[in-house]
């Protein structure tokens, strides 16, 4: 049953490749938006990576520094996404289409596959966007992390709006 109809929090999992840059950024930004709106009881968050290279690591210091510049704290220890996540979460939000493909392969059934979305689909200006991937900043410089933060913030604002309106999931 949909979370809102069942009177329980909506559970959202953000997923990127390493779970050290983009998905912890999305989790931190979303957490701060939820706090701003006083919706802590209505939404639960976590993040994960499709890959295992960085399991056990804290968020990348460059991502943490960019987020801190906007008053957002990143937290959590990297973990790999698993099939059980499709049971535990209502919505699985991929940062790019490669993550999305990997998640669709991991999903155990059709119902699970329906939970997989791209973050930028929620961006209120997504109709005008030609690119729906959150770019991977790992091999880039500080400006890439700033760009990720902008893109992620726009996606999270739209996602929060969808949840608040009861349209999701
Ligand atoms: P993320 O960034 O997927 O946003 O956490 C990356 C982190 C690590 C690697 C690639 C992307 N890596 O190749 O190790």
Coordinates of C-alpha atoms and ligand atoms in Angstrom, one line a residue:
X1 CA 0.0 0.0 0.0
X2 CA 1.2 3.5 -0.7
X3 CA 3.0 5.1 2.3
X4 CA 0.7 8.1 2.6
X5 CA -2.5 5.9 2.5
X6 CA -1.0 3.5 5.1
X7 CA -0.2 6.5 7.4
X8 CA 3.5 5.7 7.5
X9 CA 6.6 7.7 6.3
X10 CA 7.6 7.6 2.7
X11 CA 11.0 5.8 2.5
X12 CA 13.4 7.1 -0.2
X13 CA 16.8 5.6 -1.1
X14 CA 19.2 7.8 -3.2
X15 CA 21.6 5.7 -5.3
X16 CA 24.8 6.6 -7.2
X17 CA 27.9 4.6 -8.2
X18 CA 30.1 5.0 -5.2
X19 CA 27.8 6.3 -2.5
X20 CA 30.4 8.9 -1.5
X21 CA 29.6 11.9 -3.7
X22 CA 26.2 12.3 -5.3
X23 CA 23.8 10.2 -3.3
X24 CA 25.1 11.4 0.1
X25 CA 24.8 14.9 -1.3
X26 CA 21.2 14.2 -2.3
X27 CA 20.5 12.6 1.1
X28 CA 22.0 15.6 3.0
X29 CA 20.2 18.2 0.8
X30 CA 16.9 16.4 1.1
X31 CA 17.3 16.1 4.9
X32 CA 17.8 19.8 5.2
X33 CA 14.8 20.5 3.0
X34 CA 12.7 18.1 5.2
X35 CA 13.9 19.9 8.3
X36 CA 13.0 23.3 6.8
X37 CA 9.5 22.0 6.1
X38 CA 9.2 20.2 9.4
X39 CA 8.4 17.0 7.6
X40 CA 10.8 14.7 9.5
X41 CA 8.0 12.3 10.6
X42 CA 6.8 12.0 7.0
X43 CA 9.9 11.0 5.1
X44 CA 12.8 8.6 5.8
X45 CA 16.0 8.6 3.8
X46 CA 19.1 6.6 3.1
X47 CA 21.6 6.3 0.3
X48 CA 23.6 3.5 -1.3
X49 CA 26.0 2.8 -4.3
X50 CA 25.6 0.3 -7.1
X51 CA 29.4 -0.4 -6.7
X52 CA 31.3 -1.8 -3.8
X53 CA 34.7 0.0 -4.1
X54 CA 33.9 2.6 -1.4
X55 CA 31.9 0.5 1.1
X56 CA 32.7 1.6 4.6
X57 CA 33.9 5.1 3.5
X58 CA 32.6 8.5 4.7
X59 CA 31.4 11.0 2.1
X60 CA 34.1 12.4 -0.2
X61 CA 35.6 15.5 1.5
X62 CA 35.1 17.5 -1.7
X63 CA 31.3 16.7 -1.6
X64 CA 31.2 17.5 2.1
X65 CA 33.0 20.8 1.6
X66 CA 30.7 21.9 -1.2
X67 CA 27.6 20.9 0.9
X68 CA 29.0 22.7 4.0
X69 CA 29.2 25.9 1.9
X70 CA 25.4 25.8 1.8
X71 CA 24.8 24.8 5.4
X72 CA 24.2 21.1 4.5
X73 CA 26.0 18.4 6.5
X74 CA 26.8 15.1 4.8
X75 CA 26.7 11.9 6.9
X76 CA 26.6 8.2 6.6
X77 CA 29.0 5.4 5.7
X78 CA 28.9 4.0 2.1
X79 CA 27.1 0.8 1.5
X80 CA 26.1 -1.1 -1.6
X81 CA 22.5 -1.3 -2.9
X82 CA 20.9 -4.7 -2.4
X83 CA 17.8 -6.5 -3.6
X84 CA 16.2 -6.1 -0.1
X85 CA 16.3 -2.3 -0.6
X86 CA 13.3 -2.7 -3.0
X87 CA 11.3 -4.1 0.0
X88 CA 12.6 -1.5 2.5
X89 CA 12.0 1.6 0.3
X90 CA 9.1 3.1 -1.5
X91 CA 11.2 5.0 -4.0
X92 CA 14.7 4.3 -5.3
X93 CA 16.1 7.5 -6.8
X94 CA 19.1 7.0 -9.2
X95 CA 21.5 9.8 -10.0
X96 CA 22.2 8.8 -13.6
X97 CA 21.0 6.4 -16.2
X98 CA 23.8 4.0 -15.6
X99 CA 22.8 3.7 -11.9
X100 CA 19.2 3.3 -13.1
X101 CA 20.2 0.5 -15.5
X102 CA 22.1 -1.3 -12.7
X103 CA 19.2 -0.9 -10.3
X104 CA 16.7 -2.2 -12.8
X105 CA 18.9 -5.3 -13.1
X106 CA 19.1 -5.7 -9.3
X107 CA 15.3 -5.3 -8.9
X108 CA 13.7 -8.7 -8.2
X109 CA 10.4 -8.1 -10.0
X110 CA 8.2 -5.6 -12.0
X111 CA 6.8 -4.0 -8.9
X112 CA 10.4 -3.3 -7.7
X113 CA 11.4 -1.9 -11.1
X114 CA 8.6 0.6 -10.9
X115 CA 10.2 2.1 -7.8
X116 CA 13.3 3.2 -9.7
X117 CA 13.3 6.8 -10.9
X118 CA 15.9 9.4 -11.9
X119 CA 16.4 12.4 -9.6
X120 CA 16.3 15.0 -12.3
X121 CA 12.8 13.8 -13.4
X122 CA 11.6 15.6 -10.4
X123 CA 13.3 18.9 -11.2
X124 CA 10.4 21.3 -11.9
X125 CA 12.2 22.4 -15.0
X126 CA 12.8 18.9 -16.2
X127 CA 10.6 19.4 -19.3
X128 CA 13.2 21.8 -20.5
X129 CA 16.2 19.7 -19.6
X130 CA 18.0 17.8 -22.3
X131 CA 20.1 16.0 -19.8
X132 CA 18.7 13.9 -17.0
X133 CA 21.9 12.6 -15.5
X134 CA 23.5 14.1 -12.4
X135 CA 27.1 14.2 -13.7
X136 CA 29.7 12.1 -11.9
X137 CA 32.0 14.6 -10.2
X138 CA 34.6 12.1 -8.9
X139 CA 37.3 12.8 -11.4
X140 CA 36.6 16.5 -11.6
X141 CA 37.5 19.6 -9.7
X142 CA 35.6 21.6 -7.0
X143 CA 33.4 23.3 -9.6
X144 CA 32.0 19.9 -10.5
X145 CA 30.9 19.4 -6.9
X146 CA 29.2 22.8 -6.9
X147 CA 27.4 21.9 -10.1
X148 CA 26.2 18.6 -8.6
X149 CA 24.9 20.5 -5.6
X150 CA 22.9 22.8 -7.8
X151 CA 21.4 20.0 -9.8
X152 CA 20.7 17.8 -6.8
X153 CA 19.0 20.7 -4.9
X154 CA 16.7 21.3 -7.9
X155 CA 15.8 17.7 -8.0
X156 CA 15.2 17.4 -4.3
X157 CA 12.9 20.4 -4.2
X158 CA 10.8 18.8 -6.9
X159 CA 10.8 15.5 -5.2
X160 CA 9.7 17.0 -1.9
X161 CA 6.9 18.8 -3.7
X162 CA 5.7 15.5 -5.2
X163 CA 5.7 13.8 -1.9
X164 CA 4.0 16.7 -0.1
X165 CA 1.3 16.7 -2.8
X166 CA 0.7 13.0 -2.1
X167 CA 1.6 12.0 -5.7
X168 CA 4.4 9.7 -4.6
X169 CA 4.8 6.9 -4.3
Ligands
LIG1 P1 29.5 8.9 -6.7 O1 30.9 9.2 -7.3 O2 29.0 7.7 -7.5 O3 28.7 10.1 -6.9 O4 29.7 8.5 -5.3 C1 31.9 8.3 -7.6 C2 32.7 7.8 -6.5 C3 33.7 6.9 -6.8 C4 33.9 6.5 -8.1 C5 33.1 7.0 -9.2 C6 32.1 7.9 -8.9 N1 34.9 5.6 -8.4 O5 35.2 5.3 -9.6 O6 35.6 5.1 -7.5

